[in-house]
Structures are given as structure tokens and as C-alpha cells.
Coordinates of N, CA and C and ligand atoms in Angstrom, one line a residue:
M3 N 0.7 -1.1 -0.2 CA 0.1 0.0 0.2 C 0.9 1.3 0.1
E4 N 0.5 2.1 -0.8 CA 1.3 3.5 -1.0 C 0.3 4.6 -1.0
R5 N 0.7 5.6 -0.4 CA -0.2 6.9 -0.5 C -0.2 7.4 -2.0
L6 N -1.5 7.8 -2.5 CA -1.9 8.2 -3.7 C -1.0 9.4 -4.0
D7 N -0.7 10.3 -3.1 CA 0.2 11.5 -3.7 C 1.6 11.1 -4.1
K8 N 1.9 10.3 -3.1 CA 3.3 9.6 -3.5 C 3.5 8.9 -4.9
I9 N 2.3 8.1 -5.1 CA 2.3 7.2 -6.3 C 2.3 8.4 -7.6
L10 N 1.5 9.1 -7.4 CA 1.4 10.3 -8.6 C 2.7 11.0 -8.8
A11 N 3.1 11.4 -7.7 CA 4.3 12.2 -7.6 C 5.4 11.7 -8.2
N12 N 5.6 10.2 -8.0 CA 6.6 9.4 -8.5 C 6.5 9.2 -9.9
L13 N 5.1 9.2 -10.4 CA 5.0 9.1 -11.7 C 5.0 10.2 -12.6
G14 N 5.5 11.3 -12.1 CA 5.7 12.6 -12.9 C 4.5 13.5 -12.9
Y15 N 3.5 13.1 -11.8 CA 2.3 14.1 -12.1 C 2.3 15.4 -11.4
G16 N 3.8 15.7 -10.8 CA 4.0 17.0 -10.0 C 4.4 16.7 -8.7
T17 N 4.7 17.7 -7.9 CA 5.3 17.7 -6.7 C 4.0 17.1 -5.9
R18 N 4.3 16.6 -4.6 CA 3.4 16.3 -3.8 C 2.3 17.4 -3.6
K19 N 2.6 18.5 -3.5 CA 1.7 19.9 -3.3 C 0.8 20.0 -4.6
E20 N 1.4 19.7 -5.6 CA 0.5 19.9 -7.1 C -0.2 18.7 -7.1
V21 N 0.2 17.8 -6.6 CA -0.8 16.5 -6.8 C -1.8 16.5 -5.9
K22 N -1.8 17.2 -4.9 CA -2.7 17.3 -3.9 C -3.8 18.2 -4.5
S23 N -3.4 19.4 -5.2 CA -4.6 20.2 -5.5 C -5.1 19.4 -6.9
L24 N -4.3 18.6 -7.6 CA -5.0 18.0 -8.7 C -6.0 17.1 -8.4
V25 N -5.7 16.4 -7.2 CA -6.8 15.4 -6.6 C -8.0 16.2 -6.1
K26 N -7.8 17.4 -5.5 CA -8.8 18.3 -4.9 C -9.5 18.6 -5.9
S27 N -9.2 18.8 -7.3 CA -9.9 19.5 -8.3 C -10.8 18.2 -8.8
G28 N -10.6 17.0 -8.4 CA -11.6 15.9 -8.9 C -11.1 15.3 -10.3
A29 N -9.9 15.6 -10.5 CA -9.3 15.0 -11.6 C -8.8 13.4 -11.6
V30 N -8.8 13.1 -10.3 CA -8.3 11.7 -10.2 C -9.4 10.6 -9.8
E31 N -9.4 9.6 -10.4 CA -10.4 8.5 -9.8 C -9.5 7.2 -9.6
V32 N -9.9 6.7 -8.6 CA -9.6 5.3 -8.1 C -10.5 4.2 -8.1
D33 N -10.5 3.4 -8.9 CA -11.3 2.1 -9.0 C -12.8 2.7 -9.5
N34 N -12.6 3.8 -10.4 CA -13.8 4.2 -11.1 C -14.6 5.5 -10.1
V35 N -14.1 5.7 -8.8 CA -14.7 6.8 -7.9 C -13.6 8.1 -7.8
I36 N -14.2 9.2 -8.1 CA -13.3 10.3 -7.9 C -13.2 10.5 -6.5
V37 N -11.8 10.6 -6.3 CA -11.4 10.7 -4.8 C -10.7 12.2 -4.6
K38 N -10.9 12.6 -3.3 CA -10.5 14.1 -3.1 C -9.3 13.9 -1.9
D39 N -9.0 12.7 -1.6 CA -8.1 12.6 -0.3 C -6.6 12.1 -0.9
S40 N -5.9 13.0 -1.1 CA -4.5 12.5 -1.7 C -3.7 11.7 -0.9
G41 N -3.9 11.7 0.5 CA -3.2 10.9 1.4 C -3.6 9.5 1.7
M42 N -4.7 9.2 0.9 CA -5.3 7.7 0.9 C -4.6 6.7 0.7
N43 N -4.4 5.6 1.1 CA -3.4 4.4 0.8 C -4.1 3.6 -0.2
I44 N -3.5 3.2 -1.3 CA -4.1 2.5 -2.1 C -2.9 1.3 -2.4
D45 N -3.3 0.4 -3.2 CA -2.4 -0.5 -3.8 C -2.4 -0.3 -5.1
P46 N -1.0 0.3 -5.6 CA -1.1 0.7 -7.1 C -1.2 -0.4 -8.1
Y47 N -0.8 -1.5 -7.8 CA -1.0 -2.8 -8.7 C -2.1 -3.1 -8.7
S48 N -3.0 -3.1 -8.0 CA -4.4 -3.8 -8.1 C -5.7 -2.7 -8.3
S49 N -5.3 -1.5 -8.1 CA -6.2 -0.4 -8.1 C -6.1 0.3 -9.5
I50 N -7.2 0.8 -10.1 CA -7.1 1.2 -11.3 C -7.1 2.8 -11.1
I51 N -6.0 3.5 -11.5 CA -6.0 4.8 -11.2 C -6.1 5.8 -12.4
K52 N -7.0 6.8 -12.4 CA -7.2 7.5 -13.5 C -6.9 8.9 -13.4
V53 N -6.4 9.7 -14.2 CA -6.1 11.1 -14.2 C -6.7 11.8 -15.4
D54 N -7.6 12.6 -15.2 CA -8.3 13.3 -16.4 C -8.8 12.1 -17.1
G55 N -9.4 11.0 -16.6 CA -10.1 10.0 -17.4 C -9.2 9.0 -18.1
E56 N -7.6 9.2 -17.9 CA -6.8 8.3 -18.4 C -6.1 7.6 -17.6
E57 N -6.1 6.1 -17.8 CA -5.6 5.3 -16.9 C -4.0 5.3 -16.8
V58 N -3.5 5.3 -15.4 CA -2.1 5.7 -15.2 C -1.5 4.3 -15.1
K59 N -0.4 4.3 -15.8 CA 0.4 2.8 -15.8 C 1.3 2.8 -14.7
Y60 N 1.0 2.1 -13.7 CA 2.1 2.2 -12.7 C 3.0 1.1 -13.0
R61 N 4.3 1.6 -12.6 CA 5.4 0.9 -12.3 C 6.5 1.6 -11.5
K62 N 7.3 0.9 -11.2 CA 8.4 1.2 -10.1 C 9.7 1.6 -10.9
Y63 N 9.9 0.8 -12.1 CA 11.1 0.8 -12.8 C 10.8 1.2 -14.1
I64 N 11.9 2.0 -14.7 CA 11.6 2.2 -16.4 C 13.1 1.6 -17.0
Y65 N 13.0 1.2 -18.2 CA 14.4 0.8 -18.8 C 14.1 1.3 -20.3
L66 N 15.0 2.2 -20.6 CA 15.0 3.0 -21.8 C 16.3 2.6 -22.7
M67 N 16.2 2.5 -23.9 CA 17.1 2.2 -24.8 C 17.3 3.5 -25.5
M68 N 18.6 4.1 -25.5 CA 18.8 5.4 -26.2 C 19.9 5.2 -27.2
N69 N 19.7 5.7 -28.4 CA 20.8 5.8 -29.1 C 21.5 7.0 -28.7
K70 N 22.6 7.0 -28.2 CA 23.3 8.2 -27.8 C 23.9 9.0 -28.7
P71 N 23.6 10.2 -29.0 CA 24.2 11.0 -30.0 C 25.7 11.6 -29.3
A72 N 26.4 12.1 -30.3 CA 27.9 12.5 -30.1 C 27.7 13.8 -29.3
G73 N 28.5 14.4 -28.5 CA 28.4 15.7 -27.8 C 27.5 15.7 -26.5
V74 N 27.0 14.5 -26.0 CA 26.3 14.3 -25.0 C 27.0 13.7 -24.0
I75 N 26.8 14.0 -22.6 CA 27.7 12.9 -21.7 C 26.6 11.9 -21.1
S76 N 27.2 10.6 -20.6 CA 26.4 9.7 -20.1 C 26.4 9.8 -18.7
A77 N 25.9 11.0 -17.9 CA 26.0 11.2 -16.6 C 24.5 11.6 -16.3
T78 N 24.2 11.8 -15.1 CA 22.8 12.2 -14.6 C 22.8 13.6 -14.8
Y79 N 24.0 14.5 -14.4 CA 24.0 15.9 -14.2 C 25.3 16.6 -14.6
D80 N 25.4 17.5 -15.2 CA 26.6 18.2 -15.4 C 26.5 19.7 -15.5
N81 N 27.4 20.4 -15.1 CA 27.3 22.0 -15.1 C 27.2 22.4 -16.4
H82 N 28.2 21.8 -17.3 CA 28.6 22.3 -18.5 C 27.9 21.7 -19.7
C83 N 27.8 20.4 -19.6 CA 27.4 19.8 -20.9 C 26.0 19.2 -20.7
E84 N 25.4 19.0 -22.0 CA 24.1 18.2 -22.1 C 24.4 16.8 -21.3
T85 N 23.3 16.2 -20.8 CA 23.6 14.8 -20.6 C 22.3 14.0 -21.1
V86 N 22.7 12.7 -21.3 CA 21.6 11.7 -21.7 C 20.2 11.7 -21.0
I87 N 20.3 12.2 -19.7 CA 19.1 12.4 -19.0 C 18.4 13.5 -19.4
D88 N 19.2 14.8 -19.8 CA 18.6 16.0 -20.4 C 17.7 15.7 -21.5
L89 N 18.1 14.5 -22.4 CA 17.2 14.4 -23.4 C 15.9 13.5 -23.3
L90 N 15.7 13.2 -22.1 CA 14.4 12.4 -21.6 C 13.4 13.2 -21.5
L91 N 12.1 12.8 -21.8 CA 10.9 13.8 -21.3 C 10.7 13.7 -20.1
P92 N 10.0 14.7 -19.4 CA 9.9 14.9 -18.1 C 9.2 13.7 -17.4
E93 N 8.1 13.1 -18.2 CA 7.6 11.8 -17.5 C 8.9 10.7 -17.3
H94 N 9.6 10.8 -18.0 CA 10.5 9.6 -17.7 C 11.8 10.1 -16.9
Q95 N 12.0 11.5 -16.8 CA 13.0 12.0 -15.8 C 12.5 11.9 -14.5
A96 N 11.2 11.9 -14.5 CA 10.3 11.6 -13.0 C 11.0 10.4 -12.1
F97 N 11.4 9.3 -13.1 CA 11.7 8.2 -12.1 C 13.2 8.2 -11.7
N98 N 13.8 9.4 -12.0 CA 15.4 9.4 -11.4 C 16.2 8.4 -12.1
P99 N 16.1 8.2 -13.4 CA 16.8 7.1 -14.1 C 18.3 7.7 -14.2
F100 N 19.2 6.7 -14.5 CA 20.6 7.0 -14.8 C 21.1 6.1 -15.8
P101 N 22.1 6.7 -16.4 CA 22.6 5.6 -17.5 C 23.5 4.3 -16.9
V102 N 23.3 3.4 -17.5 CA 24.3 1.9 -17.2 C 25.4 2.0 -17.7
G103 N 26.6 2.3 -17.0 CA 27.8 2.3 -17.6 C 28.2 3.6 -18.1
R104 N 29.2 3.7 -19.0 CA 29.5 5.1 -19.7 C 29.9 4.9 -21.0
L105 N 29.7 6.0 -21.7 CA 30.2 6.0 -23.1 C 31.0 7.4 -23.2
D106 N 32.0 7.6 -23.7 CA 32.6 8.8 -24.0 C 31.8 9.8 -24.7
K107 N 31.9 11.1 -24.4 CA 31.3 12.1 -25.0 C 31.2 12.1 -26.7
D108 N 32.2 11.6 -27.3 CA 32.1 11.4 -28.7 C 31.7 10.0 -29.3
T109 N 31.4 9.0 -28.2 CA 30.8 7.8 -28.7 C 29.4 7.8 -29.0
V110 N 28.9 7.1 -29.9 CA 27.4 7.2 -30.1 C 27.0 5.5 -29.8
G111 N 25.5 5.7 -29.8 CA 25.1 4.1 -29.8 C 24.3 3.8 -28.5
L112 N 24.3 2.5 -28.4 CA 23.4 1.8 -27.3 C 23.7 2.4 -25.8
I113 N 22.7 3.0 -25.2 CA 22.9 3.1 -23.9 C 21.8 2.9 -23.1
L114 N 22.0 2.2 -21.9 CA 20.5 1.7 -21.3 C 20.4 2.8 -20.3
I115 N 19.2 3.1 -19.8 CA 19.0 4.2 -18.7 C 17.9 3.6 -18.2
T116 N 18.0 3.5 -16.9 CA 16.9 2.8 -15.7 C 17.1 3.6 -14.4
N117 N 16.2 3.2 -13.5 CA 16.2 3.5 -12.3 C 16.4 2.1 -11.3
D118 N 16.7 0.9 -12.1 CA 16.8 -0.3 -11.3 C 18.3 -0.5 -10.8
G119 N 18.6 0.0 -9.6 CA 19.9 -0.2 -9.1 C 20.5 -1.8 -9.2
E120 N 19.6 -2.4 -9.0 CA 20.0 -3.8 -8.8 C 20.6 -4.5 -10.3
L121 N 19.6 -4.1 -11.3 CA 20.0 -4.7 -12.8 C 21.3 -3.7 -13.0
N122 N 21.4 -2.5 -12.8 CA 22.6 -1.9 -13.1 C 23.8 -2.5 -12.4
H123 N 23.8 -2.8 -11.3 CA 24.9 -3.5 -10.5 C 25.3 -4.6 -11.3
K124 N 24.2 -5.6 -11.6 CA 24.7 -6.8 -12.3 C 25.3 -6.6 -13.7
L125 N 24.9 -5.6 -14.4 CA 25.2 -5.3 -15.6 C 26.7 -4.8 -15.6
I126 N 27.1 -3.9 -14.6 CA 28.3 -3.4 -14.6 C 29.4 -4.1 -14.1
S127 N 29.0 -5.0 -13.0 CA 29.8 -5.7 -12.3 C 30.9 -6.6 -13.2
P128 N 32.3 -6.5 -12.8 CA 33.1 -7.4 -13.5 C 33.1 -8.8 -13.3
K129 N 32.2 -9.1 -12.4 CA 32.0 -10.6 -12.0 C 31.1 -11.1 -13.0
W130 N 30.3 -10.5 -13.9 CA 29.3 -11.1 -15.0 C 29.7 -11.0 -16.1
N131 N 31.0 -10.4 -16.5 CA 31.7 -10.2 -17.7 C 30.6 -10.1 -18.9
V132 N 29.9 -9.2 -18.8 CA 28.8 -8.8 -20.0 C 29.7 -8.3 -21.1
D133 N 29.2 -9.0 -22.2 CA 29.7 -8.6 -23.5 C 29.2 -7.1 -23.9
K134 N 30.2 -6.3 -24.5 CA 29.8 -5.0 -25.2 C 30.3 -5.0 -26.5
I135 N 29.7 -4.7 -27.5 CA 30.0 -4.7 -28.7 C 30.1 -3.6 -29.4
Y136 N 31.2 -3.3 -30.1 CA 31.2 -1.9 -30.7 C 31.5 -1.9 -32.3
Y137 N 31.0 -1.1 -32.8 CA 31.4 -1.0 -34.2 C 32.3 0.4 -34.2
A138 N 33.5 -0.1 -35.0 CA 34.6 1.1 -34.9 C 35.2 1.5 -36.2
E139 N 35.6 2.6 -36.6 CA 36.2 3.1 -37.7 C 37.8 3.5 -37.3
I140 N 38.7 2.8 -37.9 CA 40.2 3.0 -37.4 C 40.9 3.7 -38.5
D141 N 41.9 4.6 -38.2 CA 42.8 5.4 -39.1 C 43.5 4.4 -40.2
K142 N 43.9 3.3 -39.7 CA 44.9 2.5 -40.6 C 44.3 1.0 -40.9
K143 N 45.3 0.3 -41.6 CA 44.8 -1.0 -41.7 C 45.0 -1.9 -40.9
V144 N 43.9 -2.4 -40.3 CA 43.8 -3.5 -39.3 C 44.1 -5.0 -39.7
N145 N 45.0 -5.6 -39.0 CA 45.6 -6.9 -39.7 C 45.2 -8.0 -38.6
E146 N 45.8 -9.2 -39.1 CA 45.6 -10.4 -38.3 C 46.5 -10.4 -37.1
D147 N 47.5 -9.6 -36.9 CA 48.3 -9.5 -35.8 C 47.5 -8.7 -34.5
D148 N 46.7 -7.9 -35.2 CA 45.8 -7.0 -34.2 C 44.7 -7.9 -33.7
I149 N 44.3 -8.7 -34.6 CA 43.2 -9.7 -34.0 C 43.9 -10.5 -33.0
K150 N 45.1 -11.2 -33.1 CA 45.7 -11.9 -32.1 C 46.0 -11.1 -30.8
A151 N 46.5 -9.9 -31.1 CA 46.7 -9.1 -29.8 C 45.7 -8.8 -28.9
F152 N 44.4 -8.6 -29.6 CA 43.2 -8.6 -28.9 C 42.8 -10.0 -28.2
E153 N 43.1 -11.1 -28.9 CA 42.9 -12.4 -28.2 C 43.8 -12.8 -27.2
N154 N 45.0 -12.1 -27.2 CA 45.9 -12.4 -26.0 C 45.8 -11.5 -24.8
G155 N 45.0 -10.5 -25.0 CA 44.8 -9.2 -23.8 C 46.1 -8.2 -24.2
I156 N 45.4 -7.0 -24.5 CA 46.2 -5.8 -24.9 C 46.7 -5.2 -23.5
T157 N 47.9 -4.8 -23.5 CA 48.3 -3.8 -22.4 C 48.3 -2.5 -22.7
L158 N 47.6 -1.6 -21.8 CA 47.4 -0.3 -22.0 C 48.5 0.5 -21.7
D159 N 48.4 1.9 -21.9 CA 49.5 2.7 -21.6 C 49.8 2.8 -20.2
D160 N 48.9 2.7 -19.2 CA 49.3 2.6 -17.7 C 49.8 1.1 -17.2
G161 N 49.9 0.5 -18.3 CA 50.6 -1.2 -17.7 C 49.3 -2.1 -17.5
Y162 N 48.1 -1.6 -17.6 CA 46.8 -2.6 -17.2 C 46.6 -3.5 -18.5
K163 N 46.6 -4.9 -18.0 CA 46.5 -5.9 -19.1 C 45.2 -6.2 -19.3
C164 N 44.6 -6.1 -20.3 CA 43.1 -6.3 -20.5 C 42.8 -7.7 -20.6
M165 N 41.5 -8.0 -20.4 CA 41.0 -9.5 -20.6 C 41.2 -9.6 -22.0
P166 N 41.0 -10.9 -22.6 CA 41.0 -11.1 -24.0 C 39.7 -10.4 -24.7
G167 N 40.0 -10.0 -25.7 CA 38.9 -9.4 -26.5 C 38.7 -9.9 -27.9
K168 N 37.8 -9.5 -28.5 CA 37.6 -10.1 -29.9 C 37.6 -9.0 -30.9
L169 N 38.3 -9.1 -31.8 CA 38.5 -8.2 -33.0 C 38.1 -8.8 -34.4
E170 N 37.0 -8.3 -35.0 CA 36.5 -8.8 -36.3 C 36.6 -7.8 -37.2
I171 N 37.2 -8.1 -38.4 CA 37.4 -7.1 -39.5 C 36.4 -7.0 -40.5
K172 N 35.7 -5.8 -40.7 CA 34.7 -5.8 -41.7 C 35.3 -5.6 -43.0
N173 N 36.0 -4.5 -43.1 CA 36.9 -4.2 -44.0 C 38.2 -3.4 -43.9
A174 N 39.2 -3.5 -44.4 CA 40.5 -3.2 -44.0 C 41.4 -2.6 -45.3
N175 N 41.6 -1.2 -45.3 CA 42.3 -0.7 -46.4 C 43.6 0.2 -45.8
D176 N 44.6 0.5 -46.6 CA 45.7 1.3 -45.9 C 45.1 2.7 -45.5
D177 N 44.1 3.2 -46.1 CA 43.4 4.4 -45.5 C 42.5 4.3 -44.6
G178 N 42.3 3.2 -43.7 CA 41.3 3.1 -42.8 C 40.6 1.6 -42.7
S179 N 39.9 1.4 -41.7 CA 39.2 0.1 -41.5 C 38.2 0.3 -40.7
E180 N 37.2 -0.8 -41.0 CA 35.7 -0.9 -40.2 C 35.9 -2.3 -39.6
V181 N 35.7 -2.3 -38.2 CA 36.0 -3.4 -37.2 C 34.7 -3.3 -36.2
Y182 N 34.7 -4.8 -35.7 CA 33.8 -4.9 -34.6 C 34.5 -5.3 -33.4
V183 N 34.2 -4.9 -32.2 CA 35.2 -5.1 -31.2 C 34.4 -5.6 -30.2
T184 N 34.6 -6.7 -29.6 CA 33.7 -7.2 -28.5 C 34.8 -7.3 -27.0
I185 N 34.3 -6.5 -26.1 CA 34.9 -6.5 -24.9 C 34.0 -6.7 -23.6
Q186 N 34.5 -7.1 -22.6 CA 33.7 -7.4 -21.3 C 34.0 -6.4 -20.4
E187 N 35.0 -5.8 -20.4 CA 35.6 -4.5 -19.5 C 34.9 -3.4 -20.0
G188 N 35.0 -2.3 -19.0 CA 34.5 -1.0 -19.4 C 35.6 0.1 -18.8
K189 N 36.8 -0.3 -19.0 CA 37.9 0.7 -18.3 C 37.6 2.0 -19.2
F190 N 38.2 3.1 -18.5 CA 38.0 4.5 -19.1 C 38.6 4.5 -20.6
H191 N 38.0 4.9 -21.6 CA 38.6 5.1 -23.0 C 39.0 3.7 -23.6
Q192 N 38.5 2.6 -23.1 CA 39.0 1.3 -23.3 C 39.3 1.0 -24.7
V193 N 38.4 1.1 -25.5 CA 38.4 0.6 -27.0 C 39.6 1.4 -27.7
K194 N 39.5 2.9 -27.4 CA 40.5 3.7 -28.1 C 41.8 3.5 -27.5
R195 N 41.9 3.2 -26.1 CA 43.4 3.0 -25.7 C 43.8 1.5 -26.2
M196 N 43.1 0.6 -26.3 CA 43.4 -0.6 -26.8 C 44.0 -0.4 -28.3
F197 N 43.5 0.4 -29.0 CA 44.1 0.4 -30.5 C 45.4 1.6 -30.4
E198 N 45.2 2.3 -29.4 CA 46.5 3.2 -29.4 C 47.7 2.4 -29.1
A199 N 47.4 1.3 -28.2 CA 48.4 0.4 -28.0 C 49.1 -0.2 -29.1
L200 N 48.4 -0.5 -30.2 CA 48.7 -1.1 -31.4 C 48.9 -0.2 -32.5
N201 N 49.3 1.2 -31.9 CA 49.6 2.5 -32.9 C 48.6 2.9 -33.8
K202 N 47.3 2.5 -33.5 CA 46.3 3.0 -34.5 C 45.1 4.0 -33.6
K203 N 44.5 4.7 -34.3 CA 43.5 5.5 -33.7 C 42.0 5.0 -34.2
V204 N 40.9 5.0 -33.1 CA 39.9 4.9 -33.4 C 39.0 6.5 -33.9
V205 N 38.6 6.5 -35.0 CA 38.1 7.7 -35.3 C 36.4 7.9 -35.3
Y206 N 36.0 6.6 -35.1 CA 34.2 6.6 -34.8 C 34.2 5.5 -34.0
L207 N 33.1 5.8 -32.8 CA 33.0 4.6 -32.1 C 31.4 4.6 -31.7
K208 N 30.8 3.4 -32.1 CA 29.5 3.3 -31.9 C 29.1 2.0 -31.0
R209 N 28.5 1.9 -30.0 CA 28.1 0.5 -29.2 C 26.8 0.2 -29.9
I210 N 26.9 -1.2 -30.3 CA 25.9 -1.7 -31.0 C 25.1 -2.9 -30.3
K211 N 25.7 -3.2 -29.2 CA 25.2 -4.4 -28.4 C 25.7 -4.3 -26.9
F212 N 25.0 -4.5 -25.8 CA 25.1 -4.7 -24.5 C 24.6 -5.9 -23.8
G213 N 25.2 -6.9 -23.7 CA 25.0 -8.2 -23.3 C 24.1 -8.8 -24.5
K214 N 23.0 -9.0 -24.4 CA 22.0 -9.6 -25.3 C 21.3 -8.5 -26.1
L215 N 21.2 -7.3 -25.6 CA 20.5 -6.3 -25.9 C 21.1 -5.6 -27.0
E216 N 20.4 -5.6 -28.4 CA 20.9 -4.8 -29.4 C 20.4 -3.5 -29.6
L217 N 21.2 -2.7 -30.1 CA 20.8 -1.2 -30.6 C 19.6 -1.4 -31.7
D218 N 18.4 -0.7 -31.4 CA 17.6 -0.8 -32.4 C 17.8 0.5 -33.4
E219 N 18.3 -0.1 -34.6 CA 18.9 0.9 -35.5 C 17.9 1.9 -36.1
S220 N 16.6 1.6 -35.8 CA 15.4 2.6 -36.3 C 15.5 3.9 -35.2
L221 N 16.2 3.7 -34.2 CA 16.2 5.0 -33.3 C 17.1 5.9 -33.8
E222 N 16.8 7.2 -34.1 CA 17.7 8.2 -34.4 C 18.5 8.4 -33.5
E223 N 19.8 9.1 -33.8 CA 20.7 9.5 -32.6 C 19.8 10.5 -31.8
G224 N 20.0 10.3 -30.5 CA 19.5 11.4 -29.5 C 17.9 10.9 -29.2
T225 N 17.2 9.8 -29.7 CA 16.0 9.3 -29.6 C 16.2 8.0 -28.6
Y226 N 15.2 7.7 -28.2 CA 15.1 6.5 -27.2 C 13.6 6.0 -27.1
R227 N 13.5 4.7 -26.5 CA 12.1 4.1 -26.3 C 12.4 3.0 -25.2
E228 N 11.2 2.8 -24.7 CA 11.5 1.9 -23.6 C 11.6 0.4 -24.2
I229 N 12.4 -0.4 -23.5 CA 12.6 -1.7 -24.1 C 11.4 -2.6 -23.8
T230 N 11.3 -3.6 -24.8 CA 10.0 -4.4 -24.7 C 10.2 -5.5 -23.7
K231 N 9.1 -6.5 -23.4 CA 9.4 -7.4 -22.4 C 10.4 -8.5 -22.9
E232 N 10.5 -8.7 -24.1 CA 11.6 -9.6 -24.7 C 12.9 -9.3 -24.3
E233 N 13.0 -8.0 -24.5 CA 14.4 -7.2 -24.4 C 14.9 -7.3 -23.1
F234 N 13.8 -6.9 -22.3 CA 14.1 -7.0 -20.8 C 14.6 -8.4 -20.4
E235 N 14.0 -9.6 -21.0 CA 14.3 -10.8 -20.5 C 15.7 -11.1 -21.1
M236 N 16.1 -10.8 -22.2 CA 17.4 -10.7 -22.8 C 18.3 -10.1 -21.9
L237 N 18.1 -8.9 -21.5 CA 19.0 -8.0 -20.8 C 19.2 -9.0 -19.5
N238 N 18.3 -9.5 -18.9 CA 18.6 -10.2 -17.5 C 19.3 -11.6 -17.7
N239 N 19.1 -12.1 -19.0 CA 19.9 -13.3 -19.2 C 21.2 -13.0 -20.2
F240 N 22.0 -12.2 -19.6 CA 23.1 -11.8 -20.2 C 24.2 -12.9 -20.7
K241 N 24.1 -13.8 -20.2 CA 25.1 -15.0 -20.5 C 24.5 -16.2 -21.4
Ligands
URA302 N1 35.6 2.5 -25.2 C1 36.1 3.6 -25.5 O1 37.2 4.0 -25.7 N2 35.1 4.7 -25.3 C2 33.7 4.4 -25.1 O2 32.8 5.2 -25.1 C3 33.5 3.1 -24.7 C4 34.3 2.0 -25.0

């Protein structure tokens, strides 16, 4: 059981005070009866709540898949830069969501945004080794030696030896290559630094998969949607 004002405030219908006057105005029904007491306790899962005649979809957690654009940072708040949270509608911001893991400011592609701390913890914990797959464009010709170096574990500039990764070449030319990179870790600038260790430079980086969750390519950069039930299952069965 939860207070009606708390339920509606958490769903983005305003502050508790605003919700109180909304309820007072007669705009809110519980199980088809107009209610005037915003402090009443109800079970949000079994009661039907309507605001202005429209049924309210109650849930505790939201799970959003965003195609992150370049120039936006994957944080909840920043003094100077726009964040992925700034791109959300107020009704989604009301859940106080945060991005799962980090992408660099200039990296684009799949980022999951949720307020489910437990799932976040599972997905970013080194214990679970969740695969992250990136499409990358490299300034030089990528070759078999690079594939082997990824397999053996690349040592970064600070001496850290990465876990084995997978490098697949889509095409490779002297003036640049397109590749797919699969890694499980998420060290700071990891993919870029792995290529730097091989004397190559990442010129474009896009995350296309996180665990079993694939980026919906129909999402334009900067847009997002809620994940489906099936995608939610896939996300939870990441191995
Ligand atoms: N590796 C990077 O270098 N940058 C990212 O944003 C993600 C992985």
C-alpha cells in the first residue's frame, strides 16, 4: 500500500503539493470513483488509477534504450554539458533514472537508462563479464596481428593488461578500416586505448550491443524508447 500523492508524484504528475490540488480538483479516480483525499493509501498494482479519465500505468522501474548522440555525456547531471538524462521527457525524468555504464562524449550508440539499481549493478559488475560490442572506424589498416593481440589481451599505456577481446574486421584498407570489437570490461576510453597500444586511432565509435540487448537501428541518434518485455528478458539473461 502506498499513498496516492506519492504514487502520482513518483509517476511525474507534479510535486506532492501539486498532486494534492490535482486530486482536490476532482481529476483523479481510483477504481472508477473520484477521490479527493491525496493521502489515501492504495495498492497501485491492483487499483485502477485514472487522471483526467486516462488510466495511469503504474510501475516502479523504467528501462530505456537510447541511441546516444555525440556531444552528450552519459551522466545524470553536469554543469556544462548536456547529459543523456537531459534528452528524456519529463515523464521519464520523473523516475530519476541514470545511465548504465559510460560512453565517451564522442561515442554514439546503445546506452541503457534505468532506475533499477540492482540490474545496473549486475550489468556493470566485473563478476558477470557482460559483452559489449562496438562498431569502430580505425585510421589505419587493421590486420591479423591486431586480432591476435586482442585475443591475447592488450596492455594499455598505464600497464593494465586487458582481458582477451575479440576483433573482427569488416574491411581493412591502407587508409582506414571498419571493425567490430567485443570486450567485457569497461575501463576509461578502453577501446580507444586498446587501438592506441597498437599504434592505431579510433576515429568513430558506436556501441551496438550490450549483453544480449541490441541497438534498435531505427532509433535516430538522440532518441530512445522503452525496451520491450522480450528485450528485458534478454537483458537479464546476459550470459
Ligand atoms: N571504449 C572507449 O574508448 N570509449 C567508449 O565510449 C566506450 C568504450
